[in-house]
mmCIF file of C-alpha atoms and ligand atoms in Angstrom:
data_model
loop_
_atom_site.group_PDB
_atom_site.id
_atom_site.type_symbol
_atom_site.label_atom_id
_atom_site.label_comp_id
_atom_site.label_asym_id
_atom_site.label_seq_id
_atom_site.Cartn_x
_atom_site.Cartn_y
_atom_site.Cartn_z
ATOM 1 C CA MET A 1033 112.873 114.427 62.965
ATOM 2 C CA LYS A 1034 113.437 114.151 66.880
ATOM 3 C CA LYS A 1035 112.488 117.622 67.398
ATOM 4 C CA LEU A 1036 109.071 117.262 65.471
ATOM 5 C CA ILE A 1037 108.232 114.186 67.804
ATOM 6 C CA ASN A 1038 108.841 116.344 71.122
ATOM 7 C CA PHE A 1039 106.546 118.670 69.683
ATOM 8 C CA THR A 1040 103.773 116.166 68.437
ATOM 9 C CA TRP A 1041 103.952 114.996 72.250
ATOM 10 C CA ARG A 1042 103.786 118.932 73.712
ATOM 11 C CA GLN A 1043 100.950 119.265 71.570
ATOM 12 C CA LEU A 1044 99.409 116.155 72.758
ATOM 13 C CA SER A 1045 99.700 116.696 76.191
ATOM 14 C CA LYS A 1046 98.432 120.240 76.119
ATOM 15 C CA TYR A 1047 95.475 119.714 74.130
ATOM 16 C CA VAL A 1048 94.208 115.980 73.577
ATOM 17 C CA PHE A 1049 95.662 114.207 77.254
ATOM 18 C CA PRO A 1050 93.379 116.457 78.977
ATOM 19 C CA PHE A 1051 90.389 115.340 77.659
ATOM 20 C CA ILE A 1052 91.570 111.665 77.855
ATOM 21 C CA TYR A 1053 91.697 112.167 81.139
ATOM 22 C CA LYS A 1054 88.654 113.717 82.016
ATOM 23 C CA LEU A 1055 86.863 110.563 80.171
ATOM 24 C CA ASN A 1056 88.306 109.192 83.616
ATOM 25 C CA GLY A 1057 85.210 110.697 85.696
ATOM 26 C CA ASN A 1058 87.400 113.805 86.103
ATOM 27 C CA ARG A 1059 89.038 111.836 88.990
ATOM 28 C CA VAL A 1060 92.588 112.699 87.324
ATOM 29 C CA ARG A 1061 93.175 116.577 87.131
ATOM 30 C CA LEU A 1062 96.317 117.970 84.995
ATOM 31 C CA GLY A 1063 97.416 121.502 85.448
ATOM 32 C CA LYS A 1064 98.521 123.773 82.631
ATOM 33 C CA ASN A 1065 101.292 122.597 80.742
ATOM 34 C CA VAL A 1066 101.627 119.487 81.603
ATOM 35 C CA ILE A 1067 104.006 117.417 79.120
ATOM 36 C CA LEU A 1068 103.764 114.085 78.928
ATOM 37 C CA PHE A 1069 106.386 112.054 76.882
ATOM 38 C CA GLY A 1070 104.490 108.749 75.769
ATOM 39 C CA PHE A 1071 101.691 107.306 77.492
ATOM 40 C CA PRO A 1072 101.722 106.938 81.224
ATOM 41 C CA ILE A 1073 99.251 104.574 82.712
ATOM 42 C CA ILE A 1074 96.789 106.410 85.110
ATOM 43 C CA LYS A 1075 94.159 104.344 86.710
ATOM 44 C CA ALA A 1076 92.024 106.676 89.554
ATOM 45 C CA GLU A 1077 89.286 104.643 91.502
ATOM 46 C CA THR A 1078 85.610 105.901 92.078
ATOM 47 C CA ASP A 1079 86.029 109.348 94.406
ATOM 48 C CA SER A 1080 89.836 108.944 94.423
ATOM 49 C CA ASN A 1081 91.990 111.574 93.166
ATOM 50 C CA ILE A 1082 94.850 112.180 91.394
ATOM 51 C CA ILE A 1083 96.391 115.842 91.149
ATOM 52 C CA ILE A 1084 99.013 116.677 88.309
ATOM 53 C CA GLY A 1085 100.254 120.350 88.872
ATOM 54 C CA ASN A 1086 101.210 123.213 86.072
ATOM 55 C CA ASN A 1087 104.208 122.481 84.324
ATOM 56 C CA VAL A 1088 104.749 118.734 85.532
ATOM 57 C CA VAL A 1089 106.725 116.378 82.913
ATOM 58 C CA LEU A 1090 105.938 112.290 83.094
ATOM 59 C CA CYS A 1091 108.765 110.966 80.862
ATOM 60 C CA SER A 1092 107.215 107.535 80.016
ATOM 61 C CA LYS A 1093 109.504 107.278 76.957
ATOM 62 C CA SER A 1094 113.704 106.323 76.820
ATOM 63 C CA GLU A 1095 114.160 108.823 74.254
ATOM 64 C CA ASN A 1096 113.487 111.574 76.584
ATOM 65 C CA THR A 1097 115.490 110.960 79.348
ATOM 66 C CA ALA A 1098 119.216 110.055 79.582
ATOM 67 C CA LEU A 1099 118.864 107.013 82.070
ATOM 68 C CA GLY A 1100 116.053 105.491 79.599
ATOM 69 C CA VAL A 1101 112.988 103.903 81.369
ATOM 70 C CA SER A 1102 112.245 100.525 82.137
ATOM 71 C CA LYS A 1103 108.315 101.472 81.585
ATOM 72 C CA PRO A 1104 105.585 104.102 81.760
ATOM 73 C CA VAL A 1105 105.003 106.401 84.367
ATOM 74 C CA ILE A 1106 102.260 104.671 86.672
ATOM 75 C CA LEU A 1107 99.943 106.842 89.096
ATOM 76 C CA ARG A 1108 97.328 104.328 90.564
ATOM 77 C CA ALA A 1109 94.988 105.894 93.163
ATOM 78 C CA MET A 1110 93.833 102.614 94.531
ATOM 79 C CA LYS A 1111 91.008 102.898 96.697
ATOM 80 C CA PRO A 1112 87.669 105.502 97.076
ATOM 81 C CA GLU A 1113 89.310 108.719 98.884
ATOM 82 C CA ALA A 1114 93.055 107.951 98.307
ATOM 83 C CA VAL A 1115 94.850 110.644 96.596
ATOM 84 C CA ILE A 1116 98.207 111.374 94.529
ATOM 85 C CA SER A 1117 98.801 114.872 94.344
ATOM 86 C CA ILE A 1118 101.906 116.044 92.036
ATOM 87 C CA ASP A 1119 103.129 119.928 92.839
ATOM 88 C CA GLU A 1120 104.173 122.211 90.059
ATOM 89 C CA ARG A 1121 107.285 121.640 88.010
ATOM 90 C CA SER A 1122 108.348 118.253 89.446
ATOM 91 C CA GLY A 1123 109.974 115.641 86.881
ATOM 92 C CA ILE A 1124 109.023 112.349 86.931
ATOM 93 C CA SER A 1125 110.398 109.160 84.375
ATOM 94 C CA GLY A 1126 108.869 105.461 84.595
ATOM 95 C CA ALA A 1127 108.059 106.096 88.234
ATOM 96 C CA THR A 1128 105.418 104.218 89.805
ATOM 97 C CA ILE A 1129 102.969 105.891 92.609
ATOM 98 C CA CYS A 1130 100.430 103.496 93.988
ATOM 99 C CA ALA A 1131 98.571 105.087 96.609
ATOM 100 C CA MET A 1132 95.449 103.757 99.025
ATOM 101 C CA GLU A 1133 95.624 106.744 100.977
ATOM 102 C CA HIS A 1134 97.482 109.533 100.346
ATOM 103 C CA ILE A 1135 100.641 110.417 98.798
ATOM 104 C CA SER A 1136 102.093 114.129 97.851
ATOM 105 C CA ILE A 1137 105.192 115.117 95.637
ATOM 106 C CA GLY A 1138 106.106 118.779 96.322
ATOM 107 C CA LYS A 1139 107.409 121.228 94.021
ATOM 108 C CA GLU A 1140 110.198 120.938 91.744
ATOM 109 C CA CYS A 1141 110.682 117.288 92.915
ATOM 110 C CA LEU A 1142 112.941 115.035 90.783
ATOM 111 C CA LEU A 1143 111.837 111.262 90.870
ATOM 112 C CA GLY A 1144 114.856 109.675 88.989
ATOM 113 C CA SER A 1145 114.312 106.626 86.883
ATOM 114 C CA ASP A 1146 112.280 103.796 87.223
ATOM 115 C CA VAL A 1147 111.603 105.125 91.437
ATOM 116 C CA MET A 1148 108.676 103.423 93.359
ATOM 117 C CA ILE A 1149 106.637 104.763 95.505
ATOM 118 C CA PHE A 1150 103.696 102.801 97.669
ATOM 119 C CA ASP A 1151 101.701 104.116 100.535
ATOM 120 C CA ASN A 1152 100.465 100.498 101.744
ATOM 121 C CA ASP A 1153 101.749 96.929 101.502
ATOM 122 C CA PHE A 1154 99.519 95.497 98.702
ATOM 123 C CA HIS A 1155 98.415 92.895 101.078
ATOM 124 C CA SER A 1156 97.667 91.747 104.260
ATOM 125 C CA LEU A 1157 100.516 90.422 106.641
ATOM 126 C CA ASN A 1158 97.652 87.956 108.180
ATOM 127 C CA PRO A 1159 98.613 84.675 106.749
ATOM 128 C CA ALA A 1160 95.025 83.194 106.882
ATOM 129 C CA GLY A 1161 93.313 84.125 103.521
ATOM 130 C CA ARG A 1162 96.068 86.528 102.146
ATOM 131 C CA ARG A 1163 95.564 85.685 98.729
ATOM 132 C CA PHE A 1164 92.025 86.989 98.138
ATOM 133 C CA SER A 1165 91.399 89.548 100.794
ATOM 134 C CA GLN A 1166 91.618 92.923 100.865
ATOM 135 C CA LYS A 1167 91.179 93.427 104.506
ATOM 136 C CA ASP A 1168 94.181 94.463 106.948
ATOM 137 C CA ILE A 1169 96.333 95.944 104.491
ATOM 138 C CA ASN A 1170 98.993 98.313 106.142
ATOM 139 C CA VAL A 1171 98.648 102.264 104.944
ATOM 140 C CA LYS A 1172 100.281 105.058 105.789
ATOM 141 C CA PRO A 1173 100.668 108.180 103.661
ATOM 142 C CA VAL A 1174 103.818 109.521 102.394
ATOM 143 C CA VAL A 1175 105.094 113.111 102.214
ATOM 144 C CA ILE A 1176 107.837 114.337 99.716
ATOM 145 C CA GLU A 1177 108.707 117.553 100.085
ATOM 146 C CA ASN A 1178 109.442 120.378 98.008
ATOM 147 C CA ASN A 1179 112.749 120.010 95.796
ATOM 148 C CA VAL A 1180 113.507 116.730 96.816
ATOM 149 C CA PHE A 1181 115.873 114.351 94.393
ATOM 150 C CA ILE A 1182 115.098 110.837 94.396
ATOM 151 C CA GLY A 1183 117.539 108.708 93.010
ATOM 152 C CA ALA A 1184 117.093 105.757 90.270
ATOM 153 C CA ARG A 1185 115.270 102.859 91.040
ATOM 154 C CA ALA A 1186 114.529 103.839 94.943
ATOM 155 C CA ILE A 1187 111.660 102.539 96.731
ATOM 156 C CA VAL A 1188 109.967 104.942 98.871
ATOM 157 C CA MET A 1189 108.081 102.609 101.451
ATOM 158 C CA LYS A 1190 104.621 103.720 103.424
ATOM 159 C CA GLY A 1191 104.477 106.213 106.285
ATOM 160 C CA VAL A 1192 107.747 107.931 104.761
ATOM 161 C CA LYS A 1193 107.937 111.740 105.122
ATOM 162 C CA ILE A 1194 111.228 113.211 102.853
ATOM 163 C CA GLY A 1195 112.421 116.430 103.985
ATOM 164 C CA GLU A 1196 112.789 119.812 101.463
ATOM 165 C CA ASN A 1197 116.145 119.701 99.404
ATOM 166 C CA SER A 1198 116.727 116.229 100.604
ATOM 167 C CA VAL A 1199 118.887 113.743 98.230
ATOM 168 C CA ILE A 1200 118.263 109.856 98.204
ATOM 169 C CA GLY A 1201 120.886 107.938 96.795
ATOM 170 C CA ALA A 1202 120.042 105.996 93.739
ATOM 171 C CA GLY A 1203 118.523 102.325 93.949
ATOM 172 C CA SER A 1204 117.610 103.180 98.105
ATOM 173 C CA VAL A 1205 114.815 101.791 100.225
ATOM 174 C CA VAL A 1206 113.717 104.498 102.758
ATOM 175 C CA VAL A 1207 111.762 102.547 105.082
ATOM 176 C CA SER A 1208 111.753 105.628 107.725
ATOM 177 C CA ASN A 1209 112.103 109.504 107.869
ATOM 178 C CA ILE A 1210 114.607 111.620 105.736
ATOM 179 C CA PRO A 1211 114.833 115.167 107.542
ATOM 180 C CA SER A 1212 115.458 118.267 105.177
ATOM 181 C CA ASN A 1213 118.302 119.161 103.542
ATOM 182 C CA VAL A 1214 120.491 115.994 103.700
ATOM 183 C CA ILE A 1215 121.586 113.115 101.332
ATOM 184 C CA ALA A 1216 120.636 109.526 102.151
ATOM 185 C CA ALA A 1217 121.109 106.514 100.651
ATOM 186 C CA GLY A 1218 121.119 102.863 101.263
ATOM 187 C CA ASN A 1219 119.164 99.930 102.454
ATOM 188 C CA PRO A 1220 117.538 100.693 104.806
ATOM 189 C CA CYS A 1221 118.334 104.737 103.666
ATOM 190 C CA LYS A 1222 120.545 106.540 106.069
ATOM 191 C CA ILE A 1223 121.640 109.670 106.244
ATOM 192 C CA ILE A 1224 125.455 109.882 104.698
ATOM 193 C CA LYS A 1225 125.949 113.797 104.245
ATOM 194 C CA SER A 1226 124.221 116.980 105.285
ATOM 195 C CA LEU A 1227 123.747 119.834 102.129
ATOM 196 C CA GLY A 1228 124.073 122.276 105.039
ATOM 197 C CA HIS A 1229 127.181 123.841 102.960
ATOM 198 C CA TYR A 1230 124.473 124.833 100.159
ATOM 199 C CA ILE A 1231 121.628 126.172 102.096
ATOM 200 C CA GLU A 1232 121.862 130.043 102.868
ATOM 201 C CA LYS A 1233 121.877 130.931 106.431
HETATM 202 C C1 COA B 1998 123.473 110.024 96.820
HETATM 203 C C2 COA B 1998 124.742 110.507 96.044
HETATM 204 C C3 COA B 1998 124.074 111.646 95.731
HETATM 205 C C4 COA B 1998 125.474 110.477 96.669
HETATM 206 O O1 COA B 1998 126.584 111.388 96.109
HETATM 207 P P1 COA B 1998 127.840 111.609 96.809
HETATM 208 O O2 COA B 1998 127.541 112.794 97.628
HETATM 209 O O3 COA B 1998 128.869 111.912 95.717
HETATM 210 O O4 COA B 1998 128.458 110.547 97.492
HETATM 211 P P2 COA B 1998 129.911 109.663 98.010
HETATM 212 O O5 COA B 1998 130.316 109.144 96.247
HETATM 213 O O6 COA B 1998 131.218 110.579 98.305
HETATM 214 O O7 COA B 1998 129.341 108.366 98.702
HETATM 215 C C5 COA B 1998 129.322 108.880 100.132
HETATM 216 C C6 COA B 1998 128.950 107.369 100.866
HETATM 217 O O8 COA B 1998 128.076 107.313 100.528
HETATM 218 C C7 COA B 1998 127.466 105.937 99.942
HETATM 219 N N1 COA B 1998 126.215 105.942 99.060
HETATM 220 C C8 COA B 1998 126.751 106.871 97.896
HETATM 221 N N2 COA B 1998 125.538 106.723 96.930
HETATM 222 C C9 COA B 1998 125.026 105.397 97.492
HETATM 223 C C10 COA B 1998 123.894 104.750 97.273
HETATM 224 N N3 COA B 1998 123.250 104.998 96.197
HETATM 225 N N4 COA B 1998 123.760 103.561 98.153
HETATM 226 C C11 COA B 1998 124.133 103.343 98.913
HETATM 227 N N5 COA B 1998 125.248 104.495 99.673
HETATM 228 C C12 COA B 1998 125.520 105.114 98.989
HETATM 229 C C13 COA B 1998 129.108 105.770 99.218
HETATM 230 O O9 COA B 1998 129.561 104.226 99.265
HETATM 231 C C14 COA B 1998 130.089 106.165 100.447
HETATM 232 O O10 COA B 1998 130.219 105.686 101.338
HETATM 233 P P3 COA B 1998 131.227 105.732 102.602
HETATM 234 O O11 COA B 1998 131.326 106.915 102.653
HETATM 235 O O12 COA B 1998 130.950 104.151 103.650
HETATM 236 O O13 COA B 1998 132.552 105.414 101.759
HETATM 237 C C15 COA B 1998 124.989 109.617 94.542
HETATM 238 O O14 COA B 1998 125.514 108.558 94.769
HETATM 239 C C16 COA B 1998 123.462 109.505 94.051
HETATM 240 O O15 COA B 1998 123.302 108.055 94.088
HETATM 241 N N6 COA B 1998 123.185 109.872 93.376
HETATM 242 C C17 COA B 1998 121.792 109.741 92.395
HETATM 243 C C18 COA B 1998 122.441 109.523 91.223
HETATM 244 C C19 COA B 1998 120.847 108.887 89.909
HETATM 245 O O16 COA B 1998 120.342 108.336 90.254
HETATM 246 N N7 COA B 1998 120.209 110.171 89.618
HETATM 247 C C20 COA B 1998 119.149 109.992 88.724
HETATM 248 C C21 COA B 1998 119.449 110.173 87.263
HETATM 249 S S1 COA B 1998 117.303 109.768 86.585
#
């Protein structure tokens, strides 16, 4: 039965979902063999783009990932010109990714259960009229390079770049750049180890 359900999701991913997302004004581009377990929430404002590369897996169902997910994958390109790009063979479980400008995820990245990534503060820091204003919101692009592994429930904030191969500990809050080939963890997220011994010279 489980096999049958997984088979069905794969077929839906291949043949049905691309049509559904095309209805989103072609602002959502799905690569080949994208696998969707469960229904992600994908919203792209006019003139924004969400680009999902070949063989990406988006898991929105607890049955299909060891830790489970507390909600579906959410991808929101929140403003005209905003871009979210997820490069090929990356795997994402229940993450929320919200861009007002640009969030890019490299190839073969792993985003653990319920990770959050945003490139903006959603609201102005200026108290005057903050409740209803869409002005003065701080926005800085986020770059996650190839083969980065982000542990469950970590939060990656605006302006952060995480270098190739690096690992971010579960529950970390990443507020500044993390170089390539390190393990970093905590709040605020800091380097705790090098991955040097794994990297071929
Ligand atoms: C970050 C991580 C990879 C480190 O593992 P490790 O190399 O075995 O590290 P250690 O357990 O030896 O810990 C090294 C130090 O980092 C600290 N640390 C480890 N993970 C941490 C975390 N998530 N947050 C804060 N500190 C952390 C430890 O307390 C320890 O501190 P100390 O040296 O002061 O005692 C691991 O703890 C982790 O968070 N893995 C992610 C798992 C996950 O979420 N998978 C996703 C599944 S969907």
